[in-house]
Amino acid sequence: MALSPQELSSLLSILSEEACETQPFEIIAASFHQYFQKVDHFKLGMSMVLLLQQPDLLPHPTQRLAAIFLLHEMYKGEPIGQTPFAQVFVFLMNPPDDGTSKGKRLEFAGALPRISMSEKAFLSQIIANYNSAPVRELLRKTPRQMLQLDPSVIPVADMSGLHVSLVEQQSELPSVSKCGIPTVLADPDFRHGLFLDTGIMHKTIETILSPESKVTEGCIKPEFLRLAPPLHVSNDEIIWMNPVDTDYNLAWDNTMCVATSAGMEAKRLMTKGFKSPLVLQHQQQLLAEIERDPKLVYHIGLTPTKLPDLVENNPLVAIEVLLKLMQSSQITEYFSVLVNMEMSLHSMEVVNRLTTAVDLPQEFVHLYISNCISTCEQIKDRYMQNRLVRLVCVFLQSLIRNKIIDVKDLFIEVQAFCIEFSRIREAAGLFRLLKTLDSSEPTPSSPASNGKS
């Protein structure tokens, strides 16, 4: 993002080594808001991220900490997960393990610097507890005083919720949009502690961030190749044939629509089953008739709109009927209704039995699990919420242990669900199961161990 000469001069004066050594954070923030308007915050933030990626352009640790503080200061008061630089904070708090030793710069293009424990504690506190008295006291200190502070004095706030939320958001993005490197690369020969010419450094920053420069507006991405389709060869093209024979014979099934006593009784029991639970004798009679003639399920009055009533009143009958309808052209409609009906013990029982009996479409199972989790989160009654959470946890453990679902497909969503309801024993047990499965998977070798940087 390009800056005007006046904006660049103001930003560099705020981030100058002298200012960051002597001025407390609250004075740095006041100076920043005095110089810049809200509409300029995003391009200023992008410029500061670019400077953080270049160790020779923002060499002093106090300047680095001041820039990180200003990235948060620009959007204070807004939900941190919805701010444009939330991913920067997560990266700073949890840098990827690339095999480098502590305190060294991460070795890949566009990497942000590895910050100290004091800086991590300060960043996590202003994110999690910005309006608290301890944080206001920290803002009265200078960046140098903060860097010299004992890390054990300031606890590192828990940032796992923000991390999980951003990972879930990124999982929805296409892979092509998540790859690439910036067009401005850091000097690989730079070493901290070397003498830097301030004039040359400012001149370089002005060149990169000037309105005439376009290097900061893009990134280098792999080209997405689209192969040209081959030309159509018409030698073997199928020829459309129009029949000329007018002598047709009508094929008719004489048994269609013929009422039978067995069919009438099954239809009567099914109609009753939509309204109330059937006694055991009637259940067995209805299931026996369906087992004797599987095609009977098409003629006993069941439709997708009536399925929820049958599931709630007679789940065992619903299971057997759905199994007989697996080859029906309407089975997708039945699945859709079953997924979107109100979550209950009976609906879970039906879905669980179906998953063990046949191979259900994975998108159906995933959507049902997502709806169950959403229902648990939205219910207001605490007692009913705890009861439904227990049911969902037991249901998910059954699916995972029976290998009905691949937990990796829903790992983020289920883990966030377990964390939200960790007070419930079954949710804690499900969380331990997720961690056990996660730790049992082979860990891919790191880039450093393969000789790559």
CSV table of C-alpha atoms in Angstrom, one decimal:
chain,number,residue,atom,x,y,z
A,1,MET,CA,0.0,0.0,0.0
A,2,ALA,CA,1.6,3.3,-1.1
A,3,LEU,CA,1.9,6.2,1.3
A,4,SER,CA,2.2,9.9,0.4
A,5,PRO,CA,5.5,11.6,1.4
A,6,GLN,CA,3.8,13.4,4.3
A,7,GLU,CA,2.2,10.2,5.6
A,8,LEU,CA,5.5,8.3,5.3
A,9,SER,CA,7.4,11.0,7.1
A,10,SER,CA,4.9,11.0,10.0
A,11,LEU,CA,5.0,7.2,10.3
A,12,LEU,CA,8.8,7.1,10.4
A,13,SER,CA,8.9,9.8,13.0
A,14,ILE,CA,6.5,7.8,15.2
A,15,LEU,CA,8.5,4.6,14.7
A,16,SER,CA,11.9,6.3,15.0
A,17,GLU,CA,14.4,4.7,17.4
A,18,GLU,CA,14.6,7.8,19.5
A,19,ALA,CA,10.8,8.0,19.9
A,20,CYS,CA,10.4,4.3,20.7
A,21,GLU,CA,13.2,4.5,23.3
A,22,THR,CA,11.8,7.4,25.3
A,23,GLN,CA,8.0,7.6,24.7
A,24,PRO,CA,5.5,5.4,26.4
A,25,PHE,CA,2.9,3.4,24.4
A,26,GLU,CA,0.0,5.8,25.2
A,27,ILE,CA,2.0,8.7,23.8
A,28,ILE,CA,2.9,6.7,20.7
A,29,ALA,CA,-0.8,5.9,20.2
A,30,ALA,CA,-1.8,9.5,20.7
A,31,SER,CA,0.7,10.7,18.2
A,32,PHE,CA,-0.5,8.1,15.7
A,33,HIS,CA,-4.2,9.1,16.0
A,34,GLN,CA,-3.2,12.8,15.7
A,35,TYR,CA,-1.5,12.3,12.4
A,36,PHE,CA,-3.8,9.7,10.7
A,37,GLN,CA,-7.5,9.2,10.1
A,38,LYS,CA,-9.5,5.9,10.4
A,39,VAL,CA,-9.7,5.6,6.6
A,40,ASP,CA,-5.9,5.4,6.3
A,41,HIS,CA,-5.5,2.6,8.9
A,42,PHE,CA,-5.5,-0.3,6.6
A,43,LYS,CA,-2.8,1.0,4.2
A,44,LEU,CA,-0.7,2.1,7.2
A,45,GLY,CA,-1.1,-1.4,8.7
A,46,MET,CA,0.0,-3.1,5.5
A,47,SER,CA,3.0,-0.8,5.4
A,48,MET,CA,4.0,-1.7,8.9
A,49,VAL,CA,3.6,-5.4,8.2
A,50,LEU,CA,6.0,-4.9,5.2
A,51,LEU,CA,8.5,-3.2,7.5
A,52,LEU,CA,8.2,-6.0,10.1
A,53,GLN,CA,9.1,-8.5,7.3
A,54,GLN,CA,12.3,-6.6,6.5
A,55,PRO,CA,14.7,-6.8,9.5
A,56,ASP,CA,17.0,-4.2,8.0
A,57,LEU,CA,14.3,-1.6,7.6
A,58,LEU,CA,13.0,-1.8,11.2
A,59,PRO,CA,16.1,-3.1,12.9
A,60,HIS,CA,15.6,-2.1,16.6
A,61,PRO,CA,13.4,-4.3,18.9
A,62,THR,CA,11.7,-1.2,20.3
A,63,GLN,CA,10.6,-0.1,16.8
A,64,ARG,CA,9.3,-3.6,16.1
A,65,LEU,CA,7.3,-3.7,19.4
A,66,ALA,CA,5.9,-0.2,18.7
A,67,ALA,CA,4.8,-1.3,15.2
A,68,ILE,CA,3.1,-4.4,16.6
A,69,PHE,CA,1.3,-2.3,19.2
A,70,LEU,CA,0.0,0.1,16.5
A,71,LEU,CA,-1.4,-2.8,14.4
A,72,HIS,CA,-3.6,-3.5,17.4
A,73,GLU,CA,-4.2,0.1,18.4
A,74,MET,CA,-5.8,0.9,15.0
A,75,TYR,CA,-8.7,-1.6,15.5
A,76,LYS,CA,-9.0,-1.6,19.3
A,77,GLY,CA,-12.6,-2.1,20.5
A,78,GLU,CA,-13.4,-4.3,17.5
A,79,PRO,CA,-13.7,-8.1,17.7
A,80,ILE,CA,-10.1,-9.2,17.2
A,81,GLY,CA,-11.1,-12.1,14.9
A,82,GLN,CA,-12.7,-9.7,12.5
A,83,THR,CA,-9.7,-7.3,12.2
A,84,PRO,CA,-7.5,-7.5,9.1
A,85,PHE,CA,-4.3,-8.2,11.0
A,86,ALA,CA,-5.6,-10.9,13.4
A,87,GLN,CA,-3.6,-13.5,11.4
A,88,VAL,CA,-0.4,-11.4,12.0
A,89,PHE,CA,-1.0,-11.6,15.8
A,90,VAL,CA,-1.5,-15.4,15.7
A,91,PHE,CA,1.6,-15.8,13.6
A,92,LEU,CA,3.7,-13.7,16.1
A,93,MET,CA,2.3,-15.7,19.0
A,94,ASN,CA,2.6,-19.1,17.4
A,95,PRO,CA,5.4,-19.0,14.7
A,96,PRO,CA,5.7,-22.2,12.6
A,97,ASP,CA,8.5,-24.5,13.7
A,98,ASP,CA,11.1,-24.4,11.0
A,99,GLY,CA,14.0,-25.9,12.9
A,100,THR,CA,15.7,-22.5,13.7
A,101,SER,CA,17.0,-21.9,17.1
A,102,LYS,CA,15.4,-19.5,19.5
A,103,GLY,CA,15.8,-15.8,18.7
A,104,LYS,CA,16.7,-16.4,15.0
A,105,ARG,CA,14.7,-15.1,12.1
A,106,LEU,CA,12.3,-17.6,10.4
A,107,GLU,CA,13.9,-18.7,7.1
A,108,PHE,CA,11.2,-18.2,4.4
A,109,ALA,CA,10.0,-15.3,2.2
A,110,GLY,CA,7.7,-12.8,3.9
A,111,ALA,CA,8.2,-14.2,7.4
A,112,LEU,CA,7.5,-12.0,10.4
A,113,PRO,CA,10.1,-11.8,13.1
A,114,ARG,CA,10.2,-14.1,16.0
A,115,ILE,CA,9.4,-12.1,19.1
A,116,SER,CA,10.6,-12.6,22.7
A,117,MET,CA,8.5,-13.9,25.6
A,118,SER,CA,8.1,-10.3,27.0
A,119,GLU,CA,6.7,-9.2,23.7
A,120,LYS,CA,4.3,-12.2,23.5
A,121,ALA,CA,3.1,-11.5,27.0
A,122,PHE,CA,2.5,-7.8,26.1
A,123,LEU,CA,0.7,-8.6,22.8
A,124,SER,CA,-1.5,-11.2,24.4
A,125,GLN,CA,-2.5,-8.9,27.2
A,126,ILE,CA,-3.5,-6.0,25.0
A,127,ILE,CA,-5.5,-8.3,22.8
A,128,ALA,CA,-7.3,-10.1,25.7
A,129,ASN,CA,-7.6,-7.5,28.4
A,130,TYR,CA,-7.1,-4.1,26.7
A,131,ASN,CA,-9.4,-2.1,29.1
A,132,SER,CA,-8.1,-3.7,32.3
A,133,ALA,CA,-6.1,-1.7,34.9
A,134,PRO,CA,-2.9,-3.9,34.5
A,135,VAL,CA,-2.9,-3.2,30.7
A,136,ARG,CA,-3.4,0.5,31.3
A,137,GLU,CA,-0.4,0.4,33.6
A,138,LEU,CA,1.7,-1.4,30.9
A,139,LEU,CA,0.8,1.3,28.3
A,140,ARG,CA,2.5,3.9,30.5
A,141,LYS,CA,5.8,2.1,29.9
A,142,THR,CA,8.1,2.7,27.0
A,143,PRO,CA,8.9,-0.1,24.5
A,144,ARG,CA,12.4,-0.4,26.0
A,145,GLN,CA,11.0,-0.8,29.5
A,146,MET,CA,8.6,-3.5,28.3
A,147,LEU,CA,11.5,-5.4,26.6
A,148,GLN,CA,13.5,-5.3,29.8
A,149,LEU,CA,10.6,-6.5,31.9
A,150,ASP,CA,10.8,-10.0,33.4
A,151,PRO,CA,8.4,-12.2,31.3
A,152,SER,CA,7.3,-14.0,34.5
A,153,VAL,CA,5.7,-10.8,35.8
A,154,ILE,CA,3.2,-10.7,32.9
A,155,PRO,CA,1.2,-13.9,32.2
A,156,VAL,CA,0.7,-14.9,28.5
A,157,ALA,CA,-3.1,-14.8,27.9
A,158,ASP,CA,-4.8,-17.8,26.2
A,159,MET,CA,-5.0,-17.2,22.4
A,160,SER,CA,-6.2,-20.7,21.4
A,161,GLY,CA,-9.8,-19.5,20.7
A,162,LEU,CA,-8.6,-16.9,18.2
A,163,HIS,CA,-6.2,-19.4,16.6
A,164,VAL,CA,-9.0,-22.0,16.2
A,165,SER,CA,-11.3,-19.4,14.7
A,166,LEU,CA,-8.8,-18.2,12.1
A,167,VAL,CA,-7.8,-21.7,11.1
A,168,GLU,CA,-11.5,-22.6,10.6
A,169,GLN,CA,-11.9,-19.5,8.4
A,170,GLN,CA,-8.8,-20.3,6.3
A,171,SER,CA,-9.9,-23.9,5.8
A,172,GLU,CA,-12.8,-22.5,3.7
A,173,LEU,CA,-10.5,-20.7,1.3
A,174,PRO,CA,-9.3,-22.3,-1.9
A,175,SER,CA,-5.7,-23.5,-1.9
A,176,VAL,CA,-4.7,-21.2,-4.8
A,177,SER,CA,-5.5,-18.1,-2.7
A,178,LYS,CA,-3.4,-19.3,0.2
A,179,CYS,CA,-0.1,-19.7,-1.6
A,180,GLY,CA,2.4,-17.2,-2.8
A,181,ILE,CA,5.3,-15.0,-1.7
A,182,PRO,CA,5.7,-11.2,-1.5
A,183,THR,CA,7.4,-9.3,-4.2
A,184,VAL,CA,9.7,-7.6,-1.6
A,185,LEU,CA,12.2,-10.0,-0.1
A,186,ALA,CA,14.4,-9.3,3.0
A,187,ASP,CA,18.2,-9.0,2.7
A,188,PRO,CA,19.5,-12.5,3.4
A,189,ASP,CA,22.9,-11.2,4.4
A,190,PHE,CA,21.6,-8.9,7.1
A,191,ARG,CA,22.6,-9.6,10.7
A,192,HIS,CA,21.2,-7.9,13.8
A,193,GLY,CA,23.7,-5.6,15.5
A,194,LEU,CA,25.3,-4.3,12.3
A,195,PHE,CA,25.6,-0.5,11.8
A,196,LEU,CA,22.9,0.8,9.5
A,197,ASP,CA,23.0,4.1,7.6
A,198,THR,CA,19.7,5.8,8.6
A,199,GLY,CA,19.7,7.8,5.4
A,200,ILE,CA,20.0,4.8,3.2
A,201,MET,CA,17.3,3.0,5.2
A,202,HIS,CA,14.8,5.9,4.9
A,203,LYS,CA,15.6,6.2,1.2
A,204,THR,CA,14.9,2.4,0.7
A,205,ILE,CA,11.6,2.7,2.6
A,206,GLU,CA,10.5,5.7,0.6
A,207,THR,CA,11.3,3.9,-2.7
A,208,ILE,CA,9.3,0.8,-1.7
A,209,LEU,CA,6.2,2.7,-0.2
A,210,SER,CA,6.1,5.6,-2.7
A,211,PRO,CA,2.9,6.0,-4.8
A,212,GLU,CA,5.0,5.4,-7.9
A,213,SER,CA,6.1,2.0,-6.7
A,214,LYS,CA,3.9,-1.0,-7.5
A,215,VAL,CA,5.9,-3.7,-5.9
A,216,THR,CA,3.9,-3.8,-2.6
A,217,GLU,CA,0.5,-4.3,-4.4
A,218,GLY,CA,1.0,-7.9,-5.5
A,219,CYS,CA,2.6,-11.2,-4.8
A,220,ILE,CA,4.2,-14.0,-6.7
A,221,LYS,CA,1.9,-17.0,-7.1
A,222,PRO,CA,2.2,-20.3,-9.0
A,223,GLU,CA,0.5,-20.1,-12.3
A,224,PHE,CA,-2.8,-22.1,-12.5
A,225,LEU,CA,-2.5,-24.0,-15.8
A,226,ARG,CA,-5.6,-24.6,-17.8
A,227,LEU,CA,-5.1,-27.1,-20.6
A,228,ALA,CA,-6.9,-26.5,-23.9
A,229,PRO,CA,-9.5,-29.1,-24.6
A,230,PRO,CA,-8.8,-31.5,-27.5
A,231,LEU,CA,-10.6,-31.0,-30.8
A,232,HIS,CA,-13.8,-33.0,-31.1
A,233,VAL,CA,-13.4,-35.9,-33.6
A,234,SER,CA,-16.7,-36.6,-35.2
A,235,ASN,CA,-15.9,-40.0,-36.9
A,236,ASP,CA,-17.4,-41.9,-33.9
A,237,GLU,CA,-20.1,-39.4,-33.0
A,238,ILE,CA,-23.3,-41.1,-31.9
A,239,ILE,CA,-26.0,-40.8,-34.5
A,240,TRP,CA,-29.5,-39.8,-33.3
A,241,MET,CA,-32.0,-42.3,-34.6
A,242,ASN,CA,-35.7,-41.4,-35.1
A,243,PRO,CA,-37.9,-44.6,-35.0
A,244,VAL,CA,-40.2,-45.0,-38.0
A,245,ASP,CA,-42.1,-48.1,-36.8
A,246,THR,CA,-45.6,-47.1,-35.7
A,247,ASP,CA,-46.6,-50.5,-34.3
A,248,TYR,CA,-46.1,-50.1,-30.5
A,249,ASN,CA,-47.0,-52.5,-27.8
A,250,LEU,CA,-48.0,-51.0,-24.4
A,251,ALA,CA,-46.3,-52.7,-21.4
A,252,TRP,CA,-48.6,-52.6,-18.4
A,253,ASP,CA,-48.2,-54.1,-14.9
A,254,ASN,CA,-51.6,-55.5,-14.1
A,255,THR,CA,-50.7,-55.7,-10.4
A,256,MET,CA,-50.3,-52.0,-10.0
A,257,CYS,CA,-52.8,-50.1,-7.8
A,258,VAL,CA,-54.4,-53.4,-6.8
A,259,ALA,CA,-55.4,-53.1,-3.1
A,260,THR,CA,-54.5,-56.0,-0.9
A,261,SER,CA,-55.4,-56.6,2.7
A,262,ALA,CA,-51.8,-56.6,3.7
A,263,GLY,CA,-51.1,-53.3,2.1
A,264,MET,CA,-54.2,-51.7,3.6
A,265,GLU,CA,-53.3,-52.8,7.1
A,266,ALA,CA,-49.7,-51.6,6.7
A,267,LYS,CA,-50.9,-48.2,5.5
A,268,ARG,CA,-53.3,-48.0,8.4
A,269,LEU,CA,-50.5,-48.7,10.9
A,270,MET,CA,-48.1,-46.3,9.2
A,271,THR,CA,-50.8,-43.5,9.4
A,272,LYS,CA,-51.2,-44.3,13.1
A,273,GLY,CA,-47.4,-44.3,13.5
A,274,PHE,CA,-47.1,-40.7,12.2
A,275,LYS,CA,-49.3,-39.5,15.2
A,276,SER,CA,-48.2,-41.7,18.1
A,277,PRO,CA,-45.9,-44.5,19.2
A,278,LEU,CA,-47.0,-48.0,18.0
A,279,VAL,CA,-47.3,-50.8,20.6
A,280,LEU,CA,-44.7,-53.5,20.2
A,281,GLN,CA,-47.2,-55.9,18.5
A,282,HIS,CA,-48.2,-53.4,15.8
A,283,GLN,CA,-44.5,-52.4,15.2
A,284,GLN,CA,-43.6,-56.1,14.6
A,285,GLN,CA,-46.7,-56.5,12.3
A,286,LEU,CA,-45.8,-53.5,10.2
A,287,LEU,CA,-42.1,-54.4,9.9
A,288,ALA,CA,-43.0,-58.0,9.0
A,289,GLU,CA,-45.3,-56.7,6.2
A,290,ILE,CA,-42.5,-54.5,4.9
A,291,GLU,CA,-39.9,-57.3,5.1
A,292,ARG,CA,-42.3,-59.6,3.2
A,293,ASP,CA,-42.8,-57.1,0.4
A,294,PRO,CA,-40.1,-54.3,0.3
A,295,LYS,CA,-42.0,-52.4,-2.5
A,296,LEU,CA,-44.7,-51.8,0.1
A,297,VAL,CA,-42.8,-48.8,1.4
A,298,TYR,CA,-43.8,-46.9,-1.7
A,299,HIS,CA,-47.5,-47.4,-1.1
A,300,ILE,CA,-48.1,-46.9,2.6
A,301,GLY,CA,-48.2,-43.1,2.7
A,302,LEU,CA,-44.7,-42.1,3.7
A,303,THR,CA,-43.4,-38.9,2.2
A,304,PRO,CA,-40.3,-36.8,3.0
A,305,THR,CA,-42.5,-34.2,4.9
A,306,LYS,CA,-43.9,-36.9,7.1
A,307,LEU,CA,-40.5,-38.5,8.0
A,308,PRO,CA,-39.9,-36.3,11.1
A,309,ASP,CA,-43.1,-37.4,12.7
A,310,LEU,CA,-42.3,-41.1,12.1
A,311,VAL,CA,-38.7,-40.6,13.5
A,312,GLU,CA,-40.0,-39.0,16.7
A,313,ASN,CA,-42.8,-41.5,17.3
A,314,ASN,CA,-41.4,-44.7,15.9
A,315,PRO,CA,-37.6,-44.5,15.3
A,316,LEU,CA,-37.2,-48.3,14.7
A,317,VAL,CA,-39.8,-48.3,12.0
A,318,ALA,CA,-38.2,-45.2,10.4
A,319,ILE,CA,-34.8,-47.0,10.3
A,320,GLU,CA,-36.2,-50.0,8.5
A,321,VAL,CA,-38.3,-48.0,6.1
A,322,LEU,CA,-35.3,-45.8,5.1
A,323,LEU,CA,-33.2,-48.8,4.5
A,324,LYS,CA,-35.8,-50.1,2.1
A,325,LEU,CA,-35.8,-46.7,0.4
A,326,MET,CA,-32.1,-46.6,-0.2
A,327,GLN,CA,-32.5,-47.3,-3.9
A,328,SER,CA,-35.4,-44.8,-4.3
A,329,SER,CA,-34.9,-41.7,-6.4
A,330,GLN,CA,-36.3,-39.7,-3.4
A,331,ILE,CA,-33.7,-40.9,-0.9
A,332,THR,CA,-31.8,-37.6,-1.1
A,333,GLU,CA,-35.0,-35.7,-0.1
A,334,TYR,CA,-35.4,-38.0,2.9
A,335,PHE,CA,-31.8,-37.4,3.9
A,336,SER,CA,-32.3,-33.6,3.5
A,337,VAL,CA,-35.4,-33.7,5.8
A,338,LEU,CA,-33.6,-35.9,8.3
A,339,VAL,CA,-30.6,-33.6,8.5
A,340,ASN,CA,-32.7,-30.4,9.0
A,341,MET,CA,-35.2,-31.7,11.5
A,342,GLU,CA,-35.0,-30.8,15.1
A,343,MET,CA,-32.2,-32.6,16.9
A,344,SER,CA,-33.4,-35.3,19.4
A,345,LEU,CA,-32.4,-38.6,20.8
A,346,HIS,CA,-34.6,-40.4,18.3
A,347,SER,CA,-33.1,-38.6,15.3
A,348,MET,CA,-29.6,-39.4,16.5
A,349,GLU,CA,-30.6,-43.0,16.9
A,350,VAL,CA,-31.9,-43.2,13.4
A,351,VAL,CA,-28.8,-41.5,11.9
A,352,ASN,CA,-26.4,-43.7,14.0
A,353,ARG,CA,-28.2,-46.9,12.9
A,354,LEU,CA,-28.1,-45.8,9.3
A,355,THR,CA,-24.4,-45.1,9.4
A,356,THR,CA,-23.7,-48.6,10.7
A,357,ALA,CA,-26.0,-50.3,8.2
A,358,VAL,CA,-25.2,-48.6,4.9
A,359,ASP,CA,-22.6,-46.2,3.5
A,360,LEU,CA,-24.2,-42.8,3.8
A,361,PRO,CA,-22.9,-39.8,1.8
A,362,GLN,CA,-20.3,-38.1,3.9
A,363,GLU,CA,-21.7,-34.6,3.2
A,364,PHE,CA,-25.0,-35.8,4.8
A,365,VAL,CA,-23.2,-37.0,7.9
A,366,HIS,CA,-21.1,-33.8,8.2
A,367,LEU,CA,-24.1,-31.6,7.7
A,368,TYR,CA,-26.0,-33.4,10.4
A,369,ILE,CA,-23.1,-33.1,12.8
A,370,SER,CA,-22.8,-29.4,12.1
A,371,ASN,CA,-26.5,-28.9,12.7
A,372,CYS,CA,-26.3,-30.8,16.0
A,373,ILE,CA,-23.4,-28.6,17.2
A,374,SER,CA,-25.3,-25.5,16.1
A,375,THR,CA,-28.4,-26.6,18.0
A,376,CYS,CA,-26.4,-27.1,21.2
A,377,GLU,CA,-24.8,-23.6,20.9
A,378,GLN,CA,-28.1,-21.8,20.3
A,379,ILE,CA,-30.3,-23.4,23.0
A,380,LYS,CA,-31.0,-21.2,25.9
A,381,ASP,CA,-32.2,-23.7,28.6
A,382,ARG,CA,-29.0,-24.7,30.5
A,383,TYR,CA,-30.4,-28.1,31.5
A,384,MET,CA,-31.6,-29.1,28.0
A,385,GLN,CA,-28.3,-27.7,26.6
A,386,ASN,CA,-26.2,-30.0,28.9
A,387,ARG,CA,-28.4,-33.0,28.0
A,388,LEU,CA,-28.1,-32.4,24.2
A,389,VAL,CA,-24.3,-31.8,24.5
A,390,ARG,CA,-23.9,-35.2,26.2
A,391,LEU,CA,-26.0,-36.9,23.5
A,392,VAL,CA,-23.9,-35.2,20.7
A,393,CYS,CA,-20.6,-36.2,22.4
A,394,VAL,CA,-21.6,-39.8,22.8
A,395,PHE,CA,-22.9,-39.8,19.2
A,396,LEU,CA,-19.7,-38.4,17.8
A,397,GLN,CA,-17.5,-40.8,19.8
A,398,SER,CA,-19.5,-43.7,18.4
A,399,LEU,CA,-19.0,-42.4,14.8
A,400,ILE,CA,-15.3,-41.9,15.4
A,401,ARG,CA,-14.6,-45.2,17.0
A,402,ASN,CA,-16.6,-47.1,14.3
A,403,LYS,CA,-14.6,-45.1,11.7
A,404,ILE,CA,-17.8,-43.9,10.1
A,405,ILE,CA,-16.3,-40.4,9.7
A,406,ASP,CA,-12.8,-39.1,9.1
A,407,VAL,CA,-12.3,-36.9,12.1
A,408,LYS,CA,-9.8,-34.8,10.2
A,409,ASP,CA,-12.7,-33.4,8.0
A,410,LEU,CA,-14.4,-31.9,11.1
A,411,PHE,CA,-11.4,-31.6,13.5
A,412,ILE,CA,-11.6,-27.8,13.9
A,413,GLU,CA,-15.4,-27.6,14.3
A,414,VAL,CA,-15.6,-30.5,16.8
A,415,GLN,CA,-12.5,-29.3,18.8
A,416,ALA,CA,-14.1,-25.8,19.1
A,417,PHE,CA,-17.3,-27.5,20.3
A,418,CYS,CA,-15.4,-29.5,23.0
A,419,ILE,CA,-13.6,-26.4,24.2
A,420,GLU,CA,-16.8,-24.4,24.5
A,421,PHE,CA,-18.5,-27.1,26.6
A,422,SER,CA,-15.4,-28.4,28.4
A,423,ARG,CA,-17.3,-28.2,31.7
A,424,ILE,CA,-19.3,-31.3,30.6
A,425,ARG,CA,-17.6,-34.6,31.2
A,426,GLU,CA,-18.6,-36.2,27.9
A,427,ALA,CA,-17.2,-33.1,26.0
A,428,ALA,CA,-13.9,-33.5,27.9
A,429,GLY,CA,-13.8,-37.2,27.0
A,430,LEU,CA,-14.4,-36.4,23.3
A,431,PHE,CA,-11.6,-33.8,23.4
A,432,ARG,CA,-9.2,-36.3,24.8
A,433,LEU,CA,-10.2,-38.8,22.0
A,434,LEU,CA,-9.5,-36.1,19.4
A,435,LYS,CA,-6.1,-35.4,20.9
A,436,THR,CA,-5.3,-39.1,21.0
A,437,LEU,CA,-6.2,-39.5,17.3
A,438,ASP,CA,-4.3,-36.4,16.4
A,439,SER,CA,-1.1,-37.4,18.2
A,440,SER,CA,-1.3,-41.0,16.8
A,441,GLU,CA,-1.1,-39.7,13.2
A,442,PRO,CA,2.4,-39.5,11.6
A,443,THR,CA,4.0,-36.1,11.7
A,444,PRO,CA,5.3,-34.9,8.3
A,445,SER,CA,9.0,-34.0,8.3
A,446,SER,CA,9.7,-30.3,8.6
A,447,PRO,CA,11.3,-28.3,5.8
A,448,ALA,CA,14.4,-27.8,7.8
A,449,SER,CA,15.0,-31.5,8.3
A,450,ASN,CA,14.8,-32.1,4.5
A,451,GLY,CA,17.4,-29.5,3.9
A,452,LYS,CA,14.9,-26.9,2.7
A,453,SER,CA,14.3,-23.4,4.0
